[in-house]
Amino acid sequence: MPQNDLTSVSHAQTAATSPRPRKVPRILVLGGGSVGLYVARRLRKKLKKREAAIVVVDPRPYMTYAPFLPEAGAGSIDARDVVAPHRRALKGVDVLQGKVTAIEHGRKHVTITPEEGDPYEVSYDELVVGLGSVSRTLPIPGLAETAIGFKNVEEAIAVRNHVINRLDVASSTWDAELRTRMLTFTFVGAGFAGIEALAEIEDMARYATRQYDTISPEDLRFVMIEGTGRILPEVTEPMSLYALDTMKERGIEFHLETFLSSCEGGHVVTSTGVEFDSDTIVWTAGVRANPVIKEHSDLPVDKIGRVAVTPALQVVTEDGEVVEGAWAAGDCAAVPDLVNPGSFCPPNAQHAIRQAKRLADNIVAQYKGREPQDYEHKNLGVVASLGLYKGVAELFGWLKLRGPLAWLAHRGYHVMAMPTGNRKIRILIGWVGQFLMGRELVSLGSLHDPRNEFRAAAVPPPKPKEKVVQKVTASAGK
């Protein structure tokens, strides 16, 4: 049972009556990602149930650890192991599964739209906005119809299944032009997400060719399209160039300072005039704050739709006035970077998790009558995987690693950051299993439309006024 009623008005009340008072203050956490999950866990640890009720709202029943999506897509980690189920990770916290569709902080009400049923409102005393980000797309012809993102675990597994399926189909196809199209894989956006996704999927696909007598690694074509003049802008230029050279040596084709102009019907056209056909187009060209914040909220936002906050993660107006009872962190918040004055904290897991802990501590401090503290964190460094046993890492401002050592640093850091010991152990077991037995390379593409075969086998409905006759027949001989 919930700690207390989640709605501000009971079913028997009308809009004209006053809300029923709550027994304890309610802290409403919007979003169950890195920010929401860590905020709620820390608040529950530091505040007893009689001190505060904590409610988390998210359309998914789990938190996805995004840095492991490329490895999940490549089959190095089981898809279920890169997510933390809310109801297991958030003991003592109320979890509502639904989409936040409106925020009215003036009334201290949030509108939630569940997957089924009518929208409803939830009131609160303190609001934490951790709604994260969504893919930042552009009005490119064919993009919505043919491309797929790489922002959540469902998309990562769909890409994996699709790539293996293209290998399966191409291995039995004798049309050279069609085969080339099937074996051409295009990625757009060369930031961390795009490079890691491309590197892991390419590594997996070339490994998979061992299973096909008619496909060699050289038959595969991997293409990266990037609008700027370099890849991995999060690392220093020498490390970026090393990663670029390493991936080029593997046969990956890069088109820098190039934009995707069109991809209608899988026919890729770039701004530099390059044209080719590709059955696989993966879009990883950036993210933007959840649009509900700018479009259906009365909270102050910056020019690109992020919630404006102070270094203490309190929502603040353009005039610098703190909005009481409102907090925000993560990808959807413009958090000032005190280590680099004049800039904002980058939208990555390292900052999101640490901001969440500071935010929770600040709410507790406010409850205890103390002043909230500013969030200040010096970047520990960056780690990026470039496929199995390959990577780049820059740590502590002076330690630079390449190859297997960087790859180990990447895995070590992220497995420690993965929430819950259960998931840490499962990931480690998965890695050991892969090392001993190799990758599991099976396409389960039918998972994405499991009713397709049943629909094809279904008998068409009768014509109007035609009588339906049902007969029983034995399934075995007499």
XYZ file of C-alpha atoms in Angstrom:
478
model
C 0.000 0.000 0.000
C 1.193 3.574 -0.636
C 2.549 5.548 2.288
C -0.425 7.889 1.870
C -2.946 8.812 -0.812
C -1.167 10.007 -3.936
C -3.926 12.242 -5.245
C -4.717 15.589 -3.698
C -8.472 15.099 -3.946
C -10.438 11.976 -3.059
C -12.970 10.444 -5.437
C -15.846 11.695 -3.271
C -14.672 15.314 -3.336
C -15.495 17.857 -5.977
C -13.205 20.452 -7.469
C -14.678 23.078 -5.154
C -13.662 21.328 -1.947
C -10.252 21.697 -0.340
C -7.653 18.901 -0.612
C -7.412 16.373 2.152
C -4.365 17.163 4.325
C -1.470 14.705 4.269
C 0.001 13.148 7.353
C 3.612 13.709 6.210
C 5.214 15.946 3.568
C 5.500 14.417 0.108
C 8.630 14.609 -2.043
C 7.736 13.938 -5.668
C 10.610 12.784 -7.884
C 9.965 13.073 -11.618
C 12.017 10.535 -13.544
C 13.453 7.217 -12.440
C 16.797 7.470 -14.224
C 20.181 8.112 -12.627
C 19.020 11.294 -10.869
C 15.618 10.036 -9.743
C 16.782 6.647 -8.514
C 19.764 7.953 -6.541
C 17.806 10.888 -5.080
C 14.988 8.627 -3.902
C 17.346 5.997 -2.444
C 19.362 8.554 -0.531
C 16.289 10.400 0.740
C 14.741 7.159 1.953
C 17.974 6.305 3.748
C 18.162 9.669 5.531
C 14.481 10.449 6.136
C 12.182 8.104 8.015
C 8.724 7.336 6.654
C 7.091 9.525 9.273
C 9.304 12.428 8.144
C 8.557 12.271 4.414
C 6.724 10.242 1.793
C 8.767 9.737 -1.382
C 7.143 9.117 -4.765
C 8.974 8.381 -8.037
C 7.236 8.759 -11.415
C 8.587 7.212 -14.619
C 7.028 5.634 -17.741
C 9.379 2.643 -17.423
C 9.555 0.296 -14.427
C 13.341 0.434 -14.360
C 16.378 2.717 -14.547
C 18.696 2.201 -17.529
C 22.432 2.596 -16.991
C 23.189 4.281 -20.317
C 26.987 3.775 -20.420
C 26.417 0.021 -20.747
C 23.998 0.271 -23.690
C 26.731 -0.293 -26.329
C 27.869 -3.479 -24.581
C 24.265 -4.650 -24.250
C 23.789 -3.955 -27.963
C 26.894 -6.000 -28.759
C 25.784 -8.912 -26.582
C 28.598 -8.495 -24.032
C 26.018 -7.889 -21.284
C 22.516 -9.298 -20.989
C 19.903 -6.608 -21.606
C 18.222 -7.182 -18.238
C 21.495 -6.590 -16.413
C 21.913 -2.975 -17.575
C 18.660 -1.933 -15.915
C 17.767 -1.585 -12.230
C 14.097 -2.442 -11.524
C 12.526 0.390 -9.540
C 10.486 -1.794 -7.227
C 13.581 -3.738 -6.249
C 15.989 -0.819 -6.003
C 13.567 1.602 -4.313
C 12.456 -0.131 -1.149
C 10.161 2.057 0.949
C 9.448 4.379 -1.995
C 6.141 4.664 -3.866
C 6.606 4.098 -7.613
C 4.093 5.336 -10.185
C 4.453 4.104 -13.759
C 3.274 6.818 -16.093
C 4.375 9.742 -18.219
C 4.632 13.243 -16.773
C 2.568 15.420 -19.100
C 2.274 18.692 -17.138
C 3.979 20.427 -14.218
C 2.151 23.209 -12.373
C 4.473 24.269 -9.599
C 2.276 27.271 -8.848
C -0.382 24.795 -7.645
C 2.183 22.140 -6.686
C 0.468 19.611 -8.931
C 1.831 17.275 -11.595
C -0.297 15.568 -14.242
C 0.541 11.929 -14.929
C -0.721 9.965 -17.918
C -0.537 6.190 -17.381
C -0.144 3.705 -20.216
C -3.830 2.839 -19.796
C -6.567 4.838 -18.137
C -7.217 8.536 -17.677
C -4.608 11.123 -16.638
C -4.585 12.093 -12.977
C -2.925 14.675 -10.748
C -0.506 14.234 -7.873
C 0.217 16.998 -5.376
C 3.481 17.482 -3.521
C 5.425 19.597 -1.064
C 8.888 19.259 -2.633
C 9.510 18.595 -6.330
C 12.623 16.999 -7.835
C 12.888 17.195 -11.624
C 15.107 14.465 -13.063
C 13.301 13.819 -16.349
C 16.526 13.390 -18.297
C 16.751 13.851 -22.040
C 15.395 12.552 -25.326
C 17.064 12.142 -28.714
C 17.634 15.430 -30.511
C 16.432 14.851 -34.058
C 16.201 17.059 -37.125
C 13.587 17.307 -39.919
C 15.633 15.151 -42.281
C 13.623 13.365 -45.007
C 13.259 9.675 -44.153
C 14.842 9.909 -40.694
C 11.710 9.160 -38.677
C 10.708 6.312 -40.999
C 14.031 4.485 -41.391
C 16.396 5.339 -38.516
C 16.554 4.071 -34.951
C 17.978 5.736 -31.853
C 20.370 4.333 -29.269
C 18.980 6.016 -26.144
C 17.399 3.102 -24.267
C 17.851 -0.627 -23.831
C 14.981 -1.489 -26.179
C 16.681 0.398 -29.012
C 20.089 -1.143 -28.269
C 18.697 -4.684 -28.430
C 16.673 -3.851 -31.549
C 19.860 -2.635 -33.287
C 21.675 -5.825 -32.300
C 18.881 -8.080 -33.541
C 18.592 -6.087 -36.761
C 22.325 -6.229 -37.533
C 22.490 -10.000 -36.983
C 19.312 -10.449 -39.015
C 20.878 -8.547 -41.930
C 23.829 -10.948 -41.788
C 21.473 -13.934 -41.741
C 19.480 -12.689 -44.734
C 22.520 -11.481 -46.703
C 24.204 -14.867 -46.337
C 21.442 -16.402 -48.460
C 21.058 -13.535 -50.942
C 22.660 -13.732 -54.386
C 21.690 -10.235 -55.543
C 25.008 -8.340 -55.173
C 23.398 -4.881 -54.949
C 20.866 -5.986 -52.333
C 23.562 -7.797 -50.380
C 25.745 -4.674 -50.281
C 22.821 -2.655 -48.983
C 22.145 -5.205 -46.226
C 25.764 -5.231 -45.127
C 26.112 -1.424 -44.937
C 25.613 -0.028 -41.423
C 25.394 3.741 -40.932
C 25.778 5.681 -37.676
C 25.152 9.413 -37.343
C 26.821 11.368 -34.520
C 30.372 10.790 -33.266
C 30.068 11.721 -29.614
C 30.552 9.186 -26.813
C 27.237 7.430 -27.481
C 27.765 7.167 -31.229
C 31.404 6.075 -31.186
C 30.888 3.459 -28.476
C 27.766 2.110 -30.185
C 29.496 1.947 -33.582
C 32.658 0.370 -32.174
C 30.857 -2.326 -30.177
C 28.370 -3.215 -32.935
C 31.145 -3.318 -35.574
C 33.265 -5.534 -33.357
C 30.318 -7.880 -32.802
C 29.364 -8.009 -36.503
C 32.861 -8.823 -37.722
C 33.131 -11.526 -35.047
C 29.759 -12.895 -36.207
C 31.015 -13.421 -39.775
C 32.853 -16.514 -38.465
C 29.474 -18.235 -38.533
C 28.846 -17.518 -42.220
C 30.650 -19.282 -45.063
C 29.442 -16.694 -47.572
C 30.282 -13.502 -45.624
C 33.767 -12.252 -44.749
C 34.636 -9.322 -42.446
C 35.669 -7.320 -45.529
C 32.120 -7.540 -46.893
C 30.837 -5.355 -44.051
C 30.772 -1.598 -44.465
C 30.470 0.624 -41.393
C 30.002 4.359 -41.936
C 30.074 7.236 -39.427
C 28.650 10.656 -40.382
C 29.626 13.569 -38.111
C 28.932 17.266 -38.537
C 32.041 18.535 -36.722
C 35.676 18.035 -37.609
C 36.515 15.464 -34.899
C 35.139 12.543 -32.945
C 34.827 12.143 -29.172
C 34.850 15.874 -28.300
C 34.836 14.899 -24.609
C 38.505 13.778 -24.758
C 41.637 15.723 -25.707
C 42.524 16.051 -29.378
C 45.443 13.573 -29.308
C 43.216 10.869 -27.808
C 40.467 11.719 -30.295
C 42.921 11.318 -33.179
C 44.166 8.016 -31.744
C 40.594 6.693 -31.560
C 39.911 7.898 -35.117
C 43.057 6.269 -36.524
C 42.409 3.032 -34.639
C 38.871 2.746 -35.976
C 39.948 3.621 -39.520
C 42.469 0.793 -39.373
C 39.527 -1.536 -38.679
C 37.952 -0.418 -41.949
C 35.372 1.970 -40.501
C 34.585 4.830 -42.886
C 34.358 8.371 -41.446
C 32.720 11.409 -43.030
C 33.617 14.389 -40.832
C 32.279 17.931 -41.326
C 29.396 16.200 -43.069
C 25.657 16.217 -42.396
C 22.962 13.699 -43.217
C 20.735 15.348 -45.831
C 18.304 12.506 -46.542
C 17.769 8.808 -45.895
C 14.435 8.118 -47.552
C 13.915 4.425 -48.165
C 17.391 3.707 -46.777
C 19.091 5.758 -49.514
C 21.631 7.900 -47.642
C 22.550 11.305 -49.053
C 25.098 13.520 -47.284
C 25.801 17.250 -47.469
C 29.062 16.511 -49.310
C 27.298 14.633 -52.091
C 28.089 11.086 -50.981
C 25.249 8.651 -51.705
C 24.789 4.982 -50.827
C 22.099 2.529 -49.712
C 21.969 1.224 -46.158
C 19.458 -1.012 -44.395
C 20.701 0.141 -40.981
C 20.753 3.796 -39.886
C 21.436 4.525 -36.200
C 20.927 8.101 -34.960
C 23.107 9.188 -32.021
C 23.505 12.876 -32.871
C 22.886 14.413 -29.474
C 20.130 14.806 -26.915
C 17.879 17.542 -25.587
C 16.077 18.057 -22.308
C 12.722 16.335 -21.933
C 10.331 18.631 -23.880
C 7.605 18.554 -21.213
C 9.757 20.931 -19.137
C 9.631 23.695 -21.727
C 6.252 23.015 -23.294
C 4.031 21.979 -20.373
C 5.625 23.401 -17.245
C 5.680 26.709 -15.375
C 9.244 26.175 -14.158
C 11.887 28.642 -15.439
C 14.019 27.255 -18.267
C 17.062 28.399 -20.248
C 17.243 28.974 -24.004
C 17.543 25.282 -24.846
C 14.762 24.080 -22.551
C 16.700 22.999 -19.453
C 15.498 23.846 -15.942
C 17.480 26.790 -14.585
C 19.080 25.962 -11.221
C 21.574 27.376 -8.735
C 24.812 25.527 -7.916
C 22.858 24.082 -4.958
C 20.448 22.529 -7.514
C 17.509 24.723 -6.482
C 15.301 25.948 -9.331
C 15.901 29.656 -9.904
C 14.182 32.372 -11.931
C 15.903 34.556 -14.515
C 16.181 37.267 -11.838
C 18.059 34.916 -9.526
C 15.168 34.272 -7.157
C 15.017 30.733 -5.772
C 11.758 28.907 -6.491
C 10.775 27.357 -3.191
C 10.131 23.619 -3.138
C 11.643 22.897 -6.563
C 14.925 21.120 -7.377
C 16.470 19.720 -10.553
C 19.586 17.885 -11.730
C 20.973 15.762 -14.556
C 20.507 16.108 -18.309
C 17.372 18.252 -17.998
C 18.985 20.882 -15.741
C 21.435 23.714 -16.481
C 23.767 23.085 -13.545
C 26.571 25.681 -13.265
C 30.026 24.096 -13.328
C 31.898 25.721 -10.446
C 35.163 24.044 -11.498
C 34.892 25.680 -14.942
C 33.204 29.066 -14.332
C 30.915 30.222 -17.115
C 30.036 26.726 -18.298
C 27.553 24.043 -17.303
C 28.106 20.488 -16.141
C 28.082 18.058 -19.091
C 25.144 15.634 -19.354
C 26.814 12.392 -18.338
C 26.312 9.657 -15.745
C 29.277 10.783 -13.642
C 27.717 14.188 -12.946
C 24.121 12.952 -12.769
C 24.822 10.449 -9.984
C 26.876 12.921 -7.939
C 24.362 15.721 -8.430
C 21.608 13.372 -7.256
C 23.432 12.680 -4.002
C 24.076 16.386 -3.365
C 20.464 17.233 -4.181
C 19.127 14.638 -1.732
C 21.506 15.868 0.977
C 20.336 19.444 0.368
C 16.681 18.499 0.785
C 17.531 16.716 4.036
C 19.554 19.736 5.173
C 16.570 21.997 4.486
C 14.326 19.664 6.504
C 16.818 19.864 9.376
C 17.052 23.659 9.214
C 20.496 23.810 7.587
C 21.624 25.648 4.453
C 21.980 23.643 1.204
C 25.501 23.211 -0.176
C 26.664 23.900 -3.727
C 27.438 21.048 -6.096
C 31.079 21.116 -7.087
C 32.813 18.169 -8.664
C 36.092 18.001 -10.514
C 35.807 15.605 -13.410
C 37.612 12.377 -12.570
C 38.204 11.767 -16.243
C 36.604 10.042 -19.205
C 36.653 6.444 -20.377
C 35.399 5.123 -23.697
C 35.173 1.624 -25.098
C 36.164 1.081 -28.730
C 35.116 -2.562 -28.815
C 36.338 -5.695 -27.060
C 39.774 -5.103 -25.441
C 40.002 -1.642 -27.035
C 39.439 1.803 -25.557
C 40.739 5.245 -24.561
C 40.809 6.800 -21.089
C 41.960 10.052 -19.516
C 41.923 9.940 -15.730
C 42.710 12.478 -12.989
C 43.965 14.983 -15.550
C 47.270 13.232 -16.140
C 46.806 9.490 -16.659
C 46.198 8.585 -20.312
C 45.462 4.988 -21.269
C 44.954 3.285 -24.613
C 43.978 -0.192 -25.721
C 43.315 -3.004 -23.211
C 44.176 -0.940 -20.111
C 41.697 1.779 -21.117
C 39.106 -0.886 -21.848
C 39.619 -2.380 -18.366
C 39.332 1.094 -16.806
C 36.049 1.611 -18.685
C 34.579 -1.659 -17.469
C 35.881 -1.256 -13.933
C 34.545 2.262 -13.470
C 31.103 1.587 -14.860
C 30.500 -1.723 -13.082
C 31.237 0.067 -9.798
C 28.817 2.864 -10.730
C 26.028 0.418 -11.647
C 23.368 0.549 -8.900
C 22.604 -2.520 -6.762
C 25.032 -5.321 -5.964
C 22.743 -7.769 -7.738
C 23.377 -6.096 -11.096
C 27.117 -5.742 -10.486
C 27.415 -9.497 -9.902
C 25.278 -10.368 -12.934
C 27.391 -8.148 -15.202
C 30.628 -9.679 -13.933
C 29.248 -13.194 -14.476
C 28.203 -12.208 -18.006
C 31.687 -10.962 -18.810
C 33.256 -14.156 -17.511
C 30.799 -16.234 -19.561
C 31.585 -14.267 -22.706
C 35.332 -14.646 -22.127
C 35.032 -18.422 -21.716
C 32.371 -19.203 -24.339
C 32.395 -16.267 -26.755
C 29.538 -13.990 -27.789
C 25.973 -15.248 -28.116
C 25.017 -14.372 -31.697
C 21.351 -15.123 -32.269
C 18.854 -12.704 -33.771
C 15.481 -12.697 -32.067
C 13.994 -10.119 -34.367
C 10.472 -11.522 -33.988
C 10.493 -10.191 -30.421
C 9.795 -6.739 -31.845
C 6.548 -7.935 -33.504
C 5.640 -11.272 -31.886
C 2.094 -11.299 -33.346
C 3.251 -11.068 -36.979
C 3.204 -14.826 -37.626
C -0.161 -15.222 -35.915
C -1.675 -12.398 -38.005
C -0.405 -14.036 -41.188
C -2.009 -17.353 -40.202
C -5.332 -15.820 -39.160
C -8.399 -16.538 -41.329
C -9.953 -13.390 -42.841
C -13.278 -12.306 -41.285
C -16.462 -13.346 -43.135
C -18.168 -11.099 -45.627
C -21.318 -9.262 -44.502
C -24.323 -11.613 -43.924
C -22.087 -14.646 -44.382
C -22.597 -17.292 -41.699
C -19.553 -18.389 -39.729
C -19.245 -22.193 -39.468
C -16.899 -23.738 -36.938
C -15.913 -27.380 -37.210
C -13.926 -29.542 -34.838
C -11.260 -31.712 -36.426
C -8.953 -34.180 -34.770
C -5.277 -33.242 -34.589
C -4.159 -36.886 -34.698
C -5.218 -39.923 -36.729
C -7.742 -42.407 -35.335
